[in-house]
mmCIF file of C-alpha atoms in Angstrom:
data_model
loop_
_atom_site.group_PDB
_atom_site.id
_atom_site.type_symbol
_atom_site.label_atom_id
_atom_site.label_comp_id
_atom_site.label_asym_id
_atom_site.label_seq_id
_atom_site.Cartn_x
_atom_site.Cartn_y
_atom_site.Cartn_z
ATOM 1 C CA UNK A 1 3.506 -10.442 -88.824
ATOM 2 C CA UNK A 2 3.215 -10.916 -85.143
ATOM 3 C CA UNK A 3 1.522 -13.858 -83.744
ATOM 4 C CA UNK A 4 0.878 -12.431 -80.156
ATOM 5 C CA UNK A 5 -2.689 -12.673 -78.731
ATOM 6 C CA UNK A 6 -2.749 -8.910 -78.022
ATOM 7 C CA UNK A 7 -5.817 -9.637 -75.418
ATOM 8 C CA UNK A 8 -3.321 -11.798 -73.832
ATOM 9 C CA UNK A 9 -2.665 -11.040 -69.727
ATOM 10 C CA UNK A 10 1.219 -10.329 -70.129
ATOM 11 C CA UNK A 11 3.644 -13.444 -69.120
ATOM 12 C CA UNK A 12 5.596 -12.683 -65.706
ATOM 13 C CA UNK A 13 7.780 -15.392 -63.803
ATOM 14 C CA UNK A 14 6.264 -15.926 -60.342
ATOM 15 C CA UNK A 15 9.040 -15.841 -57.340
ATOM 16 C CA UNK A 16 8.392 -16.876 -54.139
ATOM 17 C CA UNK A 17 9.193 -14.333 -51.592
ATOM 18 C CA UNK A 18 9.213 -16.102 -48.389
ATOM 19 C CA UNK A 19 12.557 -14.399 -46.967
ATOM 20 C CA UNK A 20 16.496 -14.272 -47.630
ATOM 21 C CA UNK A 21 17.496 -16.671 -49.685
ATOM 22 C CA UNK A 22 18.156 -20.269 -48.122
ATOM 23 C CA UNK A 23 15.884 -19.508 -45.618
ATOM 24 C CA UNK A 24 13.360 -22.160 -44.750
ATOM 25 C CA UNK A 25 9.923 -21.770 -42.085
ATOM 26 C CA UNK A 26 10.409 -25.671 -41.088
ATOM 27 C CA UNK A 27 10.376 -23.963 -37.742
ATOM 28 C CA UNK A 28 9.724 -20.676 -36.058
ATOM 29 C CA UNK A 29 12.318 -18.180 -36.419
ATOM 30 C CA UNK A 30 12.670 -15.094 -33.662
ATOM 31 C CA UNK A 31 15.203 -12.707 -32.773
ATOM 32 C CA UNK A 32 17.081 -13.235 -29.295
ATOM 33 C CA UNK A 33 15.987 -9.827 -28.317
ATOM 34 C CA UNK A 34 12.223 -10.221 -29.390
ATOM 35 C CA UNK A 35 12.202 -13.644 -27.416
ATOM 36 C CA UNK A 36 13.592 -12.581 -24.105
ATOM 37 C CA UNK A 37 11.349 -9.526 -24.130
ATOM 38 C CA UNK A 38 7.945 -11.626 -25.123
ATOM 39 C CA UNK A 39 9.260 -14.616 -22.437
ATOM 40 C CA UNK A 40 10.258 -12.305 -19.573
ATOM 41 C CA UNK A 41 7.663 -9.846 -20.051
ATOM 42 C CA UNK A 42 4.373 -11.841 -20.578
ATOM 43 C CA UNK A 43 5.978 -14.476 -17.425
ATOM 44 C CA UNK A 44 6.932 -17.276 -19.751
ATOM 45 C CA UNK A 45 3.420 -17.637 -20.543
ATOM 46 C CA UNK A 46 4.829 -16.855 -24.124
ATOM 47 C CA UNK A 47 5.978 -20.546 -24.044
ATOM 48 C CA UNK A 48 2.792 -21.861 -24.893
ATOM 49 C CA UNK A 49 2.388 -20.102 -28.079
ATOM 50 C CA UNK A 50 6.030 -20.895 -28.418
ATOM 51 C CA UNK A 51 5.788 -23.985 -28.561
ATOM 52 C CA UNK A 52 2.540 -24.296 -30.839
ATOM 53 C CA UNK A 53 4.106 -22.532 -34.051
ATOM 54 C CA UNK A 54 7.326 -23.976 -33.813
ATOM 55 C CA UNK A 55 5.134 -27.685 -34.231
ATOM 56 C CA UNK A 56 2.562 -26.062 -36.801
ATOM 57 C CA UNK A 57 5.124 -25.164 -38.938
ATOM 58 C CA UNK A 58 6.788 -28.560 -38.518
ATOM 59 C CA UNK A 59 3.760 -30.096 -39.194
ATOM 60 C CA UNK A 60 2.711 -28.163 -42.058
ATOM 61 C CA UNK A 61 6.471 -28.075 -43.247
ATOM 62 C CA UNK A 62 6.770 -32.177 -43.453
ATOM 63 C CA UNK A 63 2.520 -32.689 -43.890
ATOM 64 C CA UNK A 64 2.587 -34.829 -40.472
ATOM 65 C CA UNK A 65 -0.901 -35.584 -38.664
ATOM 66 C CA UNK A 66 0.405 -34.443 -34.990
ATOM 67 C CA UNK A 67 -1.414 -32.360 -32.807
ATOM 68 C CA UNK A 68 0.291 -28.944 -32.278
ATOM 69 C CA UNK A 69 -1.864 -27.780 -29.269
ATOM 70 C CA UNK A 70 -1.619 -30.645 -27.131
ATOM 71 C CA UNK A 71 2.188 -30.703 -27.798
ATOM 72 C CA UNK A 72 2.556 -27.168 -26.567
ATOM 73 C CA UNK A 73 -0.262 -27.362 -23.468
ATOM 74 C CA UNK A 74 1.579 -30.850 -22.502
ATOM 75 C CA UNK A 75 5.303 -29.415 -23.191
ATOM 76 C CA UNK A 76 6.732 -31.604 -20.398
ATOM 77 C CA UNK A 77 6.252 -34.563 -22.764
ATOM 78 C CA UNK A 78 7.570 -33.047 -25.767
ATOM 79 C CA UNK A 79 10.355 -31.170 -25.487
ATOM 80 C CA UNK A 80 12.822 -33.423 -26.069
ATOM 81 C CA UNK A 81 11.043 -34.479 -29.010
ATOM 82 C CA UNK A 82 11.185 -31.024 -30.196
ATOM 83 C CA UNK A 83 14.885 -30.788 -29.508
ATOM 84 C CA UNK A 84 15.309 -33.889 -31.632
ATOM 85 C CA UNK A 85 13.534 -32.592 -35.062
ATOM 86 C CA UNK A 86 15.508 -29.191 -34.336
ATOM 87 C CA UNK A 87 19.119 -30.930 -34.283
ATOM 88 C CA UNK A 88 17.743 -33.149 -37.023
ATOM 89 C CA UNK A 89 17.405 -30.341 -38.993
ATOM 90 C CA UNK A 90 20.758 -28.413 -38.190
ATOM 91 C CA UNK A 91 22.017 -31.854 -39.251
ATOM 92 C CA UNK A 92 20.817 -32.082 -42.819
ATOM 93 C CA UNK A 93 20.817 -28.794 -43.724
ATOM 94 C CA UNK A 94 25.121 -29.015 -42.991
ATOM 95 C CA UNK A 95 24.492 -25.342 -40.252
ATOM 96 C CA UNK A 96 26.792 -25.710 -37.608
ATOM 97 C CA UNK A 97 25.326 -24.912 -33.991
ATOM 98 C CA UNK A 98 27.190 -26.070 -30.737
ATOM 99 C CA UNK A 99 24.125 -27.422 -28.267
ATOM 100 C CA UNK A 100 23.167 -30.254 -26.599
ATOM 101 C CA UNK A 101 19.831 -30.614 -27.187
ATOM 102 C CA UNK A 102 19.304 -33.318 -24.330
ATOM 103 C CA UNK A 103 20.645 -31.103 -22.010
ATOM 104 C CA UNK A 104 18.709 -28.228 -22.910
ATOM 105 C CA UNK A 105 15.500 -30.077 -23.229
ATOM 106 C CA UNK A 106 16.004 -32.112 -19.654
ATOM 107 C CA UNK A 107 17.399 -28.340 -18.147
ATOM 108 C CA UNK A 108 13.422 -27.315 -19.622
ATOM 109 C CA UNK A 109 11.723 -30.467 -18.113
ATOM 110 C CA UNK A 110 13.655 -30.216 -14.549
ATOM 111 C CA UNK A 111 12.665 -26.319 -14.027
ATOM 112 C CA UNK A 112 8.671 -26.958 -15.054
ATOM 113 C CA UNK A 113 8.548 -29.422 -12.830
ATOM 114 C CA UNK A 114 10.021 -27.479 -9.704
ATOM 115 C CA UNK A 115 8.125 -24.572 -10.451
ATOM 116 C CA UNK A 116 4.903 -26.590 -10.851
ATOM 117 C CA UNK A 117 5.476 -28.362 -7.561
ATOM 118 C CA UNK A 118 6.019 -25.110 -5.700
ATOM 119 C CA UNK A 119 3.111 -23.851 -6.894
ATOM 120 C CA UNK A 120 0.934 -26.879 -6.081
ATOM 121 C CA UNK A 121 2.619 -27.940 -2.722
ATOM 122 C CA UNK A 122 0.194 -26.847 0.224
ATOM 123 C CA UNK A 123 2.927 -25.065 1.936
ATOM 124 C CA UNK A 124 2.178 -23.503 5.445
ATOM 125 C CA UNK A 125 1.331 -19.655 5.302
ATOM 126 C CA UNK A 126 4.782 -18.475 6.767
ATOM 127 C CA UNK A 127 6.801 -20.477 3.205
ATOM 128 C CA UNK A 128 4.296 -19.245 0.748
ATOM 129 C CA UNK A 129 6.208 -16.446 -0.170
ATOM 130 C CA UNK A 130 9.477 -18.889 -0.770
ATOM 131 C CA UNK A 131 7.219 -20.867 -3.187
ATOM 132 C CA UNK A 132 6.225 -17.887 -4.880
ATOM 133 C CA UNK A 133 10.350 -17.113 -5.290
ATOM 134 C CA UNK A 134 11.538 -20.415 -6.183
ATOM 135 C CA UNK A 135 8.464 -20.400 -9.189
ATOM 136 C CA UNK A 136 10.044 -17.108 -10.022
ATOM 137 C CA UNK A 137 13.978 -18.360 -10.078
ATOM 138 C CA UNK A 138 12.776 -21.484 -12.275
ATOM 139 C CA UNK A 139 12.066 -18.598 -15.118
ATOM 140 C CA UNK A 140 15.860 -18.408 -15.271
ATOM 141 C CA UNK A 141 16.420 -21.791 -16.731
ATOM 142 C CA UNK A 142 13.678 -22.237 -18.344
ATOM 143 C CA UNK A 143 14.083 -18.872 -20.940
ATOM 144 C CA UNK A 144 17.717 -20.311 -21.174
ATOM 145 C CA UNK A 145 16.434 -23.890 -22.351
ATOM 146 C CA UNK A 146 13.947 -22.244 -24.540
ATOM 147 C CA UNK A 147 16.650 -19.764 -25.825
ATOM 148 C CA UNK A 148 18.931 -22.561 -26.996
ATOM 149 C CA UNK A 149 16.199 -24.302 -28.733
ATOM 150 C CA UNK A 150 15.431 -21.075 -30.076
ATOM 151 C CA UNK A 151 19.073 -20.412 -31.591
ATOM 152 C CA UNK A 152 19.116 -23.616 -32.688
ATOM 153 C CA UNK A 153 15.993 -23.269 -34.549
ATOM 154 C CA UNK A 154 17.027 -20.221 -36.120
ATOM 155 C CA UNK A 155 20.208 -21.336 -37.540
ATOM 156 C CA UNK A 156 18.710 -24.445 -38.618
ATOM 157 C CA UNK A 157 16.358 -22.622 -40.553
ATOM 158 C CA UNK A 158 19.250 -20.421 -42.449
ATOM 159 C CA UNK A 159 18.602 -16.863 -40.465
ATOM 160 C CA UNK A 160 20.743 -17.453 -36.973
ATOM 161 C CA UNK A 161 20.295 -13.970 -36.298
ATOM 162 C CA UNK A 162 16.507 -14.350 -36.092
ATOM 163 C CA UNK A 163 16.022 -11.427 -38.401
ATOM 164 C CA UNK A 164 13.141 -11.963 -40.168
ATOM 165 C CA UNK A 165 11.306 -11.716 -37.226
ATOM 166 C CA UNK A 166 12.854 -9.202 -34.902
ATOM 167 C CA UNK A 167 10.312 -6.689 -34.470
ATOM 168 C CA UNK A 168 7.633 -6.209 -31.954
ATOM 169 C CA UNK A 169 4.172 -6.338 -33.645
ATOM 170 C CA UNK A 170 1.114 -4.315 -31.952
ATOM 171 C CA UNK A 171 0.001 -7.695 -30.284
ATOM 172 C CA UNK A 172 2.959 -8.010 -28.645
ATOM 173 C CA UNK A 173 3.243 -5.023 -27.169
ATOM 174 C CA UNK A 174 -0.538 -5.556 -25.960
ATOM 175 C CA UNK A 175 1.045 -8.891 -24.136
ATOM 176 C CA UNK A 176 3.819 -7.243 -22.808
ATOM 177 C CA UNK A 177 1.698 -4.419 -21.208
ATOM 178 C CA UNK A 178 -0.596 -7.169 -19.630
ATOM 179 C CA UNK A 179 2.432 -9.283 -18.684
ATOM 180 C CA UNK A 180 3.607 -5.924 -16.703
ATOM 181 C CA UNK A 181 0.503 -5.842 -14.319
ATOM 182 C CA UNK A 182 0.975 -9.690 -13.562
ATOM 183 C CA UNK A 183 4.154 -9.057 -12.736
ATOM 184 C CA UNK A 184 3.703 -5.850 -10.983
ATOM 185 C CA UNK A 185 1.214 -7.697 -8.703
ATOM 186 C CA UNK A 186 2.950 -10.571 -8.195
ATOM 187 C CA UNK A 187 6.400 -8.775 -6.698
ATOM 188 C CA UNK A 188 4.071 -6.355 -4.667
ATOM 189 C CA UNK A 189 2.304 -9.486 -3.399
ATOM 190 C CA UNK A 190 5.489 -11.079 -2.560
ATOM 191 C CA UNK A 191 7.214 -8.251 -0.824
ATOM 192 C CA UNK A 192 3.877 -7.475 1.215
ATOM 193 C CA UNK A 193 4.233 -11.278 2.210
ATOM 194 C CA UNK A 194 7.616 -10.739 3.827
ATOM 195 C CA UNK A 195 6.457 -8.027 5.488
ATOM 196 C CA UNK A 196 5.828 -8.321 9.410
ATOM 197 C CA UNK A 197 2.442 -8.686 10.787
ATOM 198 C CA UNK A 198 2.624 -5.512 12.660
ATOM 199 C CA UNK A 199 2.922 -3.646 9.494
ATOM 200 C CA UNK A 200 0.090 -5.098 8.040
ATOM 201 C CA UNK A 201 -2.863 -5.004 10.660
ATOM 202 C CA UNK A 202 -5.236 -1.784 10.427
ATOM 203 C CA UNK A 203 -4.403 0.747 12.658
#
């Protein structure tokens, strides 16, 4: 005779499917491709939520009571930290990366700091437009800092390749078409800037 409750709901084993196996969310994972589009295109202001989900996840990941907002608004102060729980990672997990995470994190620190000087310096009219460049040539080593970290992440997280998040989502192409007017503006405004006076009274 058989036992079985035959009002029973039927017995399944529950997987987790959170991604290819060995692959852990202790930080955020994104492709190289999706991250220079996002950071070039929205003009690094992509940082800031950047650097907010790679600490939620940390935060959530080892149940810690820190603050991920301030720690991505205030990312002066915390990037090294950052780079410190990344290669911290990479080093128990046994993935083998080649960075310096000092070096990328003080190469992150150096270029915010230049570019947020130019900007705030009250340079005379004529060097405006040189501010305007050197805030624009700081991008350069900044997206490489953040790159590195960002490589670094991903391999420490078992998907180097950043595949389980390398496509562009409809909110990101939103960004990336806003990020396109601020930086159509801002190289109009700067060429117009170099432009002689002559050229730019009223007939």
């Amino acid at each position: 005779m058989d036992d079985r409750n035959l009002y029973a709901a039927p017995a399944s084993q529950v997987v987790a499917t959170q991604g290819p196996a060995g692959r852990s969310d202790e930080f955020y994972i994104v492709s190289v491709r999706k991250f220079c589009l996002l950071f070039i295109g929205t003009f690094s202001l992509y940082q800031l939520y950047w650097f907010y989900v790679h600490w939620a996840r940390y935060r959530r990941v080892h149940q810690l009571s820190l603050w991920p907002v301030p720690r991505a608004i205030f990312s002066l102060f915390f990037a090294h930290a950052l780079a410190a729980r990344i290669d911290e990672s990479l080093r128990a997990s046994g993935q083998r990366f080649a960075w310096a995470p000092t070096t990328a994190a003080t190469v992150y620190v150096v270029a915010q700091l230049i570019s947020n000087l130019a900007d705030r310096i009250p340079w005379p009219g004529a060097a405006e437009p040189i501010a305007t460049v050197v805030t624009l040539l700081m991008i350069v080593p900044t997206g490489w800092a953040l790159l590195t970290f960002q490589r670094a992440a991903n391999t420490a997280c078992g998907d180097p390749a950043g595949e389980s998040n390398r496509r562009l989502t409809a909110a990101n192409y939103v960004w990336l078409v806003l990020g396109a007017l601020v930086w159509l503006l801002i190289v109009f405004g700067t060429a117009m800037s170099f432009l002689p006076e002559q050229y730019l009274e009223e007939p």
